[in-house]
PDB file of C-alpha atoms and ligand atoms in Angstrom:
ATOM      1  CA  UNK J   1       0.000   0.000   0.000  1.00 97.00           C
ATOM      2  CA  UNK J   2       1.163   3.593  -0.720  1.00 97.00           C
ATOM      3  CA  UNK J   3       0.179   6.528   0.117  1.00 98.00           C
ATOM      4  CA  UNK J   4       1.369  10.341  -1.307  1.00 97.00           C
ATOM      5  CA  UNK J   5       1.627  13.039   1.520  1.00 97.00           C
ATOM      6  CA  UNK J   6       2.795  16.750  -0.061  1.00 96.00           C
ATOM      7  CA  UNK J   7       6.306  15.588  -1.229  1.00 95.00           C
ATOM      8  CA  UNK J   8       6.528  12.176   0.547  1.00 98.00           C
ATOM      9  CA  UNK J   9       5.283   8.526  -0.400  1.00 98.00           C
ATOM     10  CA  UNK J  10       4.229   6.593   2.729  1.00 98.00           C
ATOM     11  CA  UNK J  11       4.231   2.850   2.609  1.00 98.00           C
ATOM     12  CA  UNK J  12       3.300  -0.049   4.429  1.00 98.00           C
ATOM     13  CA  UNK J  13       4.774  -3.332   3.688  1.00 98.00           C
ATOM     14  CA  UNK J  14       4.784  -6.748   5.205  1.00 98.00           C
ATOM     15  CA  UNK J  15       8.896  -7.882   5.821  1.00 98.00           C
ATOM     16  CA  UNK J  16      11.824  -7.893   7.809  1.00 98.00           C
ATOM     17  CA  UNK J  17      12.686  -4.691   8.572  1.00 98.00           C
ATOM     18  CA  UNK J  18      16.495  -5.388   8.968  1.00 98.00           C
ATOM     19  CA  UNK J  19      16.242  -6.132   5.159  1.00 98.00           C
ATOM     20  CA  UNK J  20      14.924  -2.296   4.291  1.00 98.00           C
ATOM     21  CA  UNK J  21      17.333  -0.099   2.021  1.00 98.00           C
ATOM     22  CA  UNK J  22      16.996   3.254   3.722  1.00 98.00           C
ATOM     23  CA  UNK J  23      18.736   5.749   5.193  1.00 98.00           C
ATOM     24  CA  UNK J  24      17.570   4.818   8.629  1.00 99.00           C
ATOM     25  CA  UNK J  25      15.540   2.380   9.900  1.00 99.00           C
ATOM     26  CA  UNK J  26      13.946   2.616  13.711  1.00 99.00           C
ATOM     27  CA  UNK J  27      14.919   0.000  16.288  1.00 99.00           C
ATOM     28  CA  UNK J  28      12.119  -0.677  19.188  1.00 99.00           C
ATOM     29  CA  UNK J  29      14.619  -0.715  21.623  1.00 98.00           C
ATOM     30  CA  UNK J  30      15.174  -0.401  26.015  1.00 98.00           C
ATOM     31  CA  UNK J  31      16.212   2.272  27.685  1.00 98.00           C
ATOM     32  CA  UNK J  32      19.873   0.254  28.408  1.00 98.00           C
ATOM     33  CA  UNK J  33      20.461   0.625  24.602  1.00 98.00           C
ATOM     34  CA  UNK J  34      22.461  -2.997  25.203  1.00 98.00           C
ATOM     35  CA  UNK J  35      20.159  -5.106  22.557  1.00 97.00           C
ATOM     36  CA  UNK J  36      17.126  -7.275  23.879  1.00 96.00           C
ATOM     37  CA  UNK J  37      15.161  -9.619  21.701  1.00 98.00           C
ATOM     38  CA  UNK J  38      12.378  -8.572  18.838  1.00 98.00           C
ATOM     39  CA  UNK J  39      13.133  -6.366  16.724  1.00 98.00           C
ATOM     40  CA  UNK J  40      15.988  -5.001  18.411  1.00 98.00           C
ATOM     41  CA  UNK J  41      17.759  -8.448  18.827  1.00 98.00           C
ATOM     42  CA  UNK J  42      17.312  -9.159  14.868  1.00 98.00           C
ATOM     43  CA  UNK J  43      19.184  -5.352  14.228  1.00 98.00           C
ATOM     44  CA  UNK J  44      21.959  -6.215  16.293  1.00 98.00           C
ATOM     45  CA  UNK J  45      22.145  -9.268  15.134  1.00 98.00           C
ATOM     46  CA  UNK J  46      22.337  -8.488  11.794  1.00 98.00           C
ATOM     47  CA  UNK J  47      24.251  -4.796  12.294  1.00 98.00           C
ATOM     48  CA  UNK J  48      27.173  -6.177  14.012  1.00 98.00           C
ATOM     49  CA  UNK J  49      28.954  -5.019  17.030  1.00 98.00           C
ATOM     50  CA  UNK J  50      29.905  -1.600  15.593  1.00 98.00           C
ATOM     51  CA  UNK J  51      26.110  -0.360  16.348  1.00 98.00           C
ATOM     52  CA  UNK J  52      26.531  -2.045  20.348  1.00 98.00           C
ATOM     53  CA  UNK J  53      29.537   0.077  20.480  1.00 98.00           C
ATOM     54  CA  UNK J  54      28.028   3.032  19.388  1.00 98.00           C
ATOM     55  CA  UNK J  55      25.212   2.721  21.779  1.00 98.00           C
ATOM     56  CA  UNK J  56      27.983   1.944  24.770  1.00 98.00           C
ATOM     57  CA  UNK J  57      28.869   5.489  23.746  1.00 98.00           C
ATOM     58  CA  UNK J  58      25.902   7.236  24.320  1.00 98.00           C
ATOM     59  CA  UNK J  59      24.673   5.700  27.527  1.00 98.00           C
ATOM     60  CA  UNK J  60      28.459   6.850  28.332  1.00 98.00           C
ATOM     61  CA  UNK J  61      27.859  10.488  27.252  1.00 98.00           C
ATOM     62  CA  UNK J  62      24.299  11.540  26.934  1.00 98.00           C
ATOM     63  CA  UNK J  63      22.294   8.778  28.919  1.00 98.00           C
ATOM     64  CA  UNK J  64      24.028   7.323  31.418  1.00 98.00           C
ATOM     65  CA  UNK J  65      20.744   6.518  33.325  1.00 98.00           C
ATOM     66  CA  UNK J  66      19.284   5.028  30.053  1.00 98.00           C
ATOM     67  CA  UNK J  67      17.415   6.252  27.106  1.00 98.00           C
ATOM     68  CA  UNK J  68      13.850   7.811  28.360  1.00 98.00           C
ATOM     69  CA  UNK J  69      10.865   6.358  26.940  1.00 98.00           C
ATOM     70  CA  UNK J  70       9.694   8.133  23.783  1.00 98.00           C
ATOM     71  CA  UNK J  71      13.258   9.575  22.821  1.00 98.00           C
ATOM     72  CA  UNK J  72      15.387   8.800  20.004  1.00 99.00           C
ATOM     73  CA  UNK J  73      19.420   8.631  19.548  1.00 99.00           C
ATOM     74  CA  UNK J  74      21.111   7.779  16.060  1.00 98.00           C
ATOM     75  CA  UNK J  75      24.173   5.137  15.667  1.00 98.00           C
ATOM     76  CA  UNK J  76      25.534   3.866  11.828  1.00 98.00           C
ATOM     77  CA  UNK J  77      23.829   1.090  10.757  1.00 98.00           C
ATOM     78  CA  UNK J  78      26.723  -1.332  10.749  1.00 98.00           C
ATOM     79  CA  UNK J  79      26.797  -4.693   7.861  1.00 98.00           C
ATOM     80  CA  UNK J  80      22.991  -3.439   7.462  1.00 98.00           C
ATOM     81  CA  UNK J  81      21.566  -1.922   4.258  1.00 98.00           C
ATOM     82  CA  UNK J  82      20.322   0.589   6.111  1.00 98.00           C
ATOM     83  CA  UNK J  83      23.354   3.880   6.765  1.00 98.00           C
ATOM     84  CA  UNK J  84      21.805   4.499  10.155  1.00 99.00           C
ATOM     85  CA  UNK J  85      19.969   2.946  13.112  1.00 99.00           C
ATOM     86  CA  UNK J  86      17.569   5.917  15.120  1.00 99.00           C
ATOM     87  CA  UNK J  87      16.940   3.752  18.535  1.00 99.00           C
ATOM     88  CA  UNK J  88      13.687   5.064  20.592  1.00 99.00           C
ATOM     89  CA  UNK J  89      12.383   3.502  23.594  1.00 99.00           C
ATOM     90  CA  UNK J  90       8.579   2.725  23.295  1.00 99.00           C
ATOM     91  CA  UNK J  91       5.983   2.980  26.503  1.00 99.00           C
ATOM     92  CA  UNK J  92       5.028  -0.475  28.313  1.00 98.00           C
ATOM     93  CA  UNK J  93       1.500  -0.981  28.129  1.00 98.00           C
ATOM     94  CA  UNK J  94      -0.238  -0.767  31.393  1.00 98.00           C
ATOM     95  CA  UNK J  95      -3.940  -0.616  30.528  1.00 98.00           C
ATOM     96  CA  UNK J  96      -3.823   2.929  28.646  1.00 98.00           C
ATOM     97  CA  UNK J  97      -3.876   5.015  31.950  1.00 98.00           C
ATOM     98  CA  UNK J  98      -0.375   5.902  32.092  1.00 98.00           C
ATOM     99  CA  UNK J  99       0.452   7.853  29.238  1.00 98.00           C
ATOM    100  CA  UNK J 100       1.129   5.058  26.574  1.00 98.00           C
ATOM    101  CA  UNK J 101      -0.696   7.230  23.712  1.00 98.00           C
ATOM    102  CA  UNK J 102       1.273  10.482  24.546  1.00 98.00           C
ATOM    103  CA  UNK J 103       4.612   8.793  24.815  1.00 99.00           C
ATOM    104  CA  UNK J 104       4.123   5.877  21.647  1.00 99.00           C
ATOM    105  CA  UNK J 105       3.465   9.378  20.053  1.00 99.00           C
ATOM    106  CA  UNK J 106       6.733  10.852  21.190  1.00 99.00           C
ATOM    107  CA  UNK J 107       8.734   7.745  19.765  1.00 99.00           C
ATOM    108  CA  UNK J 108       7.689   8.211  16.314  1.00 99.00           C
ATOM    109  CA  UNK J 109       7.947  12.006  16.259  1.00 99.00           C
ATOM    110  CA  UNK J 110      11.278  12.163  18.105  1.00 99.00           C
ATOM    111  CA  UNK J 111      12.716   9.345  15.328  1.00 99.00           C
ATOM    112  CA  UNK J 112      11.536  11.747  12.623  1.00 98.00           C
ATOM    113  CA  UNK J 113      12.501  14.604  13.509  1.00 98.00           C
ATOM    114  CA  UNK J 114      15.983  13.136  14.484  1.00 98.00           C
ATOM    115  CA  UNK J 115      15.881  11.736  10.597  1.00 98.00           C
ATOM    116  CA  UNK J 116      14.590  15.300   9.353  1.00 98.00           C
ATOM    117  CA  UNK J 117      17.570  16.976  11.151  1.00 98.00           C
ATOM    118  CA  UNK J 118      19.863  14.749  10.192  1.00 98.00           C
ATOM    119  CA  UNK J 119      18.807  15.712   6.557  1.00 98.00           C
ATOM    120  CA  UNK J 120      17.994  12.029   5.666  1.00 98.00           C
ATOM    121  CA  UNK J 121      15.785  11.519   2.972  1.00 98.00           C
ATOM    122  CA  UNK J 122      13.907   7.871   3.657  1.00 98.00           C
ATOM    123  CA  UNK J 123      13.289   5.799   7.122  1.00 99.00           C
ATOM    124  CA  UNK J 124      11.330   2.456   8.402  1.00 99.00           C
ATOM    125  CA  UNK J 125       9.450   2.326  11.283  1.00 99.00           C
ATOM    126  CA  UNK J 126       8.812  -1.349  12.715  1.00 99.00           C
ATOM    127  CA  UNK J 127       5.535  -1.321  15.514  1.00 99.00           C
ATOM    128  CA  UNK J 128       6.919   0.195  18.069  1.00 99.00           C
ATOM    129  CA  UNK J 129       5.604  -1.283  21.633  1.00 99.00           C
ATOM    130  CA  UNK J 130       3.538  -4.203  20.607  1.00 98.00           C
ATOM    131  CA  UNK J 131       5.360  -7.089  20.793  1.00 98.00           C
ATOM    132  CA  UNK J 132       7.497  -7.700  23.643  1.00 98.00           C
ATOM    133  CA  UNK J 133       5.655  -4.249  24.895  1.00 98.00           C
ATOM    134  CA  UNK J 134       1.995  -5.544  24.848  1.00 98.00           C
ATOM    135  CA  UNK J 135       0.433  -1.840  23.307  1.00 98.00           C
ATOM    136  CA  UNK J 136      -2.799  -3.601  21.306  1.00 98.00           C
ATOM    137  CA  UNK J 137      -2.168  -3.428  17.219  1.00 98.00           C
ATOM    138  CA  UNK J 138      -5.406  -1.548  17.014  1.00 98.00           C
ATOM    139  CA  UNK J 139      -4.729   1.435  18.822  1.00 98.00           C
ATOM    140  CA  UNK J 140      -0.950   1.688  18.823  1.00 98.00           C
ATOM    141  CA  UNK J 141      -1.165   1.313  14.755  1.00 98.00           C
ATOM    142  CA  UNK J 142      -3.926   4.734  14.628  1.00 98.00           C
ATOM    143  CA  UNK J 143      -1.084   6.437  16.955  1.00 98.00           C
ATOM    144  CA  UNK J 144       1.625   5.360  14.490  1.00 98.00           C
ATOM    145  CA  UNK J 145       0.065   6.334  11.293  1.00 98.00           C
ATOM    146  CA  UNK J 146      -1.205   9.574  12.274  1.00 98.00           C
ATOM    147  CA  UNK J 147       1.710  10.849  14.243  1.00 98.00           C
ATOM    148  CA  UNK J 148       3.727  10.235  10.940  1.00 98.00           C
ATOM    149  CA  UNK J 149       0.658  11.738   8.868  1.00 98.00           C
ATOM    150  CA  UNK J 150       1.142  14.988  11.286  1.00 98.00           C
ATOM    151  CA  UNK J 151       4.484  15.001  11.002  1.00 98.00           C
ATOM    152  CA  UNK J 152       4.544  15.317   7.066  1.00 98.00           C
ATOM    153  CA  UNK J 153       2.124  17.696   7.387  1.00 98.00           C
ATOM    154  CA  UNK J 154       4.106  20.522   9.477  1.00 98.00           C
ATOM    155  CA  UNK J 155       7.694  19.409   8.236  1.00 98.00           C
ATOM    156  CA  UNK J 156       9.121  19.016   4.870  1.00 97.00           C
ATOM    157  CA  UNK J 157      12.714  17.373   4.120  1.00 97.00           C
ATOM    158  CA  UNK J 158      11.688  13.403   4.117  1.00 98.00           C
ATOM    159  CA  UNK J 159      10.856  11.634   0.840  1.00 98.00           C
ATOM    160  CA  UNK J 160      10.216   7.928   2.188  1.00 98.00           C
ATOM    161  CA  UNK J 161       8.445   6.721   5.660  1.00 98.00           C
ATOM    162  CA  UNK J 162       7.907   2.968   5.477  1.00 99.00           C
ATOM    163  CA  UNK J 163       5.616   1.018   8.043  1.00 99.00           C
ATOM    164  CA  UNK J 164       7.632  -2.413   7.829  1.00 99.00           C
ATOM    165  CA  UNK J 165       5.123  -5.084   9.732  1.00 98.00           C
ATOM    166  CA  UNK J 166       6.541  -8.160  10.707  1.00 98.00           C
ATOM    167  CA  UNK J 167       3.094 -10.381  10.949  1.00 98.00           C
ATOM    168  CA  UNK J 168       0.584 -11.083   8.203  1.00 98.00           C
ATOM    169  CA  UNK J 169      -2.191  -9.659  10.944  1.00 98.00           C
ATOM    170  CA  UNK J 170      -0.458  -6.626  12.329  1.00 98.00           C
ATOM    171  CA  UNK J 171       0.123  -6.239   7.741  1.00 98.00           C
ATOM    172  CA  UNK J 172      -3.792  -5.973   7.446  1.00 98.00           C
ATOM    173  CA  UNK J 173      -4.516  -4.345  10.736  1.00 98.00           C
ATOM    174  CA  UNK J 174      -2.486  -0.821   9.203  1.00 98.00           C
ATOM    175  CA  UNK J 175      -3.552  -0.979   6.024  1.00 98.00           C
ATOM    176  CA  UNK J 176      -6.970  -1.340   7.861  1.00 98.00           C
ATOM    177  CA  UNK J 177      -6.253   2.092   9.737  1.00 98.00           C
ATOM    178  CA  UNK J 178      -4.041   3.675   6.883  1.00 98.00           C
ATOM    179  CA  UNK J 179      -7.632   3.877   4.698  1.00 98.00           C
ATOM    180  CA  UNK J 180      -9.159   5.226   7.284  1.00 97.00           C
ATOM    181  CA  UNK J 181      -6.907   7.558   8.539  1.00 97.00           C
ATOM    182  CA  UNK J 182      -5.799   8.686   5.279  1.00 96.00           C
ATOM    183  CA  UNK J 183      -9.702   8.578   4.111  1.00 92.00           C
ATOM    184  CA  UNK J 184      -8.781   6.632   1.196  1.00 87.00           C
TER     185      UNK J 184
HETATM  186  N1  AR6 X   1      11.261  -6.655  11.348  1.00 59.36           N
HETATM  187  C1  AR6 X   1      10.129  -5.970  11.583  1.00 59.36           C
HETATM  188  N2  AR6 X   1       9.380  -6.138  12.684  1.00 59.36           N
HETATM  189  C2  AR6 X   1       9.794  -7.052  13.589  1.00 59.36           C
HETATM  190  C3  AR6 X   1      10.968  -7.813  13.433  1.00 59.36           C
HETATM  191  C4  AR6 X   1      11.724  -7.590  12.231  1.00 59.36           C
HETATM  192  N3  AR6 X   1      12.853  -8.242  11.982  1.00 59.36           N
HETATM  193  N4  AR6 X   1      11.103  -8.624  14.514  1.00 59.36           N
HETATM  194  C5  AR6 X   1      10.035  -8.396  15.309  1.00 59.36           C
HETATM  195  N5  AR6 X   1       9.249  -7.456  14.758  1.00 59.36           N
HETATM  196  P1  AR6 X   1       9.298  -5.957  19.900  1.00 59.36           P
HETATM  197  P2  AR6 X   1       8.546  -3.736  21.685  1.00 59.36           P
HETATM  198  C6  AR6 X   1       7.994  -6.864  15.254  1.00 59.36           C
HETATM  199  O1  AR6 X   1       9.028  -6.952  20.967  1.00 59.36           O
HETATM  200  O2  AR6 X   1       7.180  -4.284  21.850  1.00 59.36           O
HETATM  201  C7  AR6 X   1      12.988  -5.998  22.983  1.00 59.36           C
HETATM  202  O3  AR6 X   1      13.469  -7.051  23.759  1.00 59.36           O
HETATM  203  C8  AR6 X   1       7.168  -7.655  16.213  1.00 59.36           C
HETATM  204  O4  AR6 X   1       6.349  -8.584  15.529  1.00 59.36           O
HETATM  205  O5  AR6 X   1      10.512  -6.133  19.061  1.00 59.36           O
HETATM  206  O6  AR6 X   1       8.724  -2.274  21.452  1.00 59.36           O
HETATM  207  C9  AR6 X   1      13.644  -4.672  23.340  1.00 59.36           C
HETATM  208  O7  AR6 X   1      14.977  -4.827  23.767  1.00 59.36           O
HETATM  209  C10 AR6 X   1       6.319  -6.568  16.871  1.00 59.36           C
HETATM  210  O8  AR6 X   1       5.178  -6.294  16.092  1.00 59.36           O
HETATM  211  O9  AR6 X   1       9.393  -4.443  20.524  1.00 59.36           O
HETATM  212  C11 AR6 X   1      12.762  -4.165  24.451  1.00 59.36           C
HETATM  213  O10 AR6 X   1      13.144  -4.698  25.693  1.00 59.36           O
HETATM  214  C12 AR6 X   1       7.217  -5.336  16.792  1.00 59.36           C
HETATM  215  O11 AR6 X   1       8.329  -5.711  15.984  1.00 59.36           O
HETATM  216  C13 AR6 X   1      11.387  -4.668  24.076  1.00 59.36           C
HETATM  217  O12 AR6 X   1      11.602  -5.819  23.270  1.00 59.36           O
HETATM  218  C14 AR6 X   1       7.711  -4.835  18.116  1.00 59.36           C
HETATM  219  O13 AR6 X   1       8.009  -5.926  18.975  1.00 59.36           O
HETATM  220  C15 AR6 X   1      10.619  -3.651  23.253  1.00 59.36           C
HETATM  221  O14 AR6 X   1       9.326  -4.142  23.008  1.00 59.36           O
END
């Protein structure tokens, strides 16, 4: 599925997002920045040490408490096709009380506007917060799409956003929202 925003095509594709060709792709990471599993295992994985010892240097300069949830921080993106990894630390679902919305919100804005700064042209977003994380599909997919839909409507400078969904289910569940959201 693709969708045209002003200057930028938006698309949502069912894959591996460690497989993307894009000047940055977005890693679902934890606020220690040291790898986990998910998505953020597969990248580092894949990326090779150099992006572990890139994010060794940032919790030893900027964070050394840990990345806050709904930030972003950029490293290279290692042996991946990608030139850079932008790592953001999604909310924990607790029941939607706490904030989630407001700080799943944060995650995608922060990684774009880190991308925009950074003058990069194209970037991948994977679901932030709903695997190991627990956020439902169905609402953290609305937050996704229309944060980046706000985004490219107040900012110019990116040319690419990609959803990249891992599962056949969580595929149809954007696309779902995308039409609706997009009023397609
Ligand atoms: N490409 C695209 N999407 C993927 C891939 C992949 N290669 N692998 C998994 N997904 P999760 P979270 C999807 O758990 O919920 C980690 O341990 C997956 O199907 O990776 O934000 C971190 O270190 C799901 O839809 O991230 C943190 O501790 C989505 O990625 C914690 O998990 C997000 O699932 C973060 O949890």
């Amino acid at each position: 599925m693709e969708i045209k925003l002003k200057n930028c095509r938006i698309k949502i594709v069912q894959g591996d997002i460690t497989e993307q060709t894009v000047d940055a792709i977005v890693n679902a990471a934890n606020p220690t920045l040291m790898g986990g599993g998910g998505v953020d295992g597969a990248i580092h994985r894949k990326g090779g040490n150099k992006i572990l010892e890139e994010c060794k240097q940032i919790r030893a300069t900027l964070y050394p408490n840990g990345l806050p949830t709904g930030e972003a921080v950029i490293t290279s993106g290692g042996n991946l096709k990608a030139k850079y990894v932008i790592h953001t630390v999604g909310p924990i679902w607790k029941g939607g009380n706490n904030r989630e919305a407001e700080f799943l919100s944060k995650a995608y804005w922060n990684s774009l506007n880190l991308a925009k700064s950074r003058g990069l042209k194209s970037i991948a977003f994977p679901s932030i917060s709903t695997g190991a994380y627990g956020y439902p599909i169905d609402k953290a997919s609305v937050i996704a799409l229309s944060t980046v839909k706000n985004f490219l409507e107040k900012e110019n400078g990116l040319e690419e956003v990609i959803f990249v969904l891992f599962t056949a289910k969580d595929f149809e569940v954007y696309k779902q929202k995308a039409s609706e959201i997009f009023s397609l």
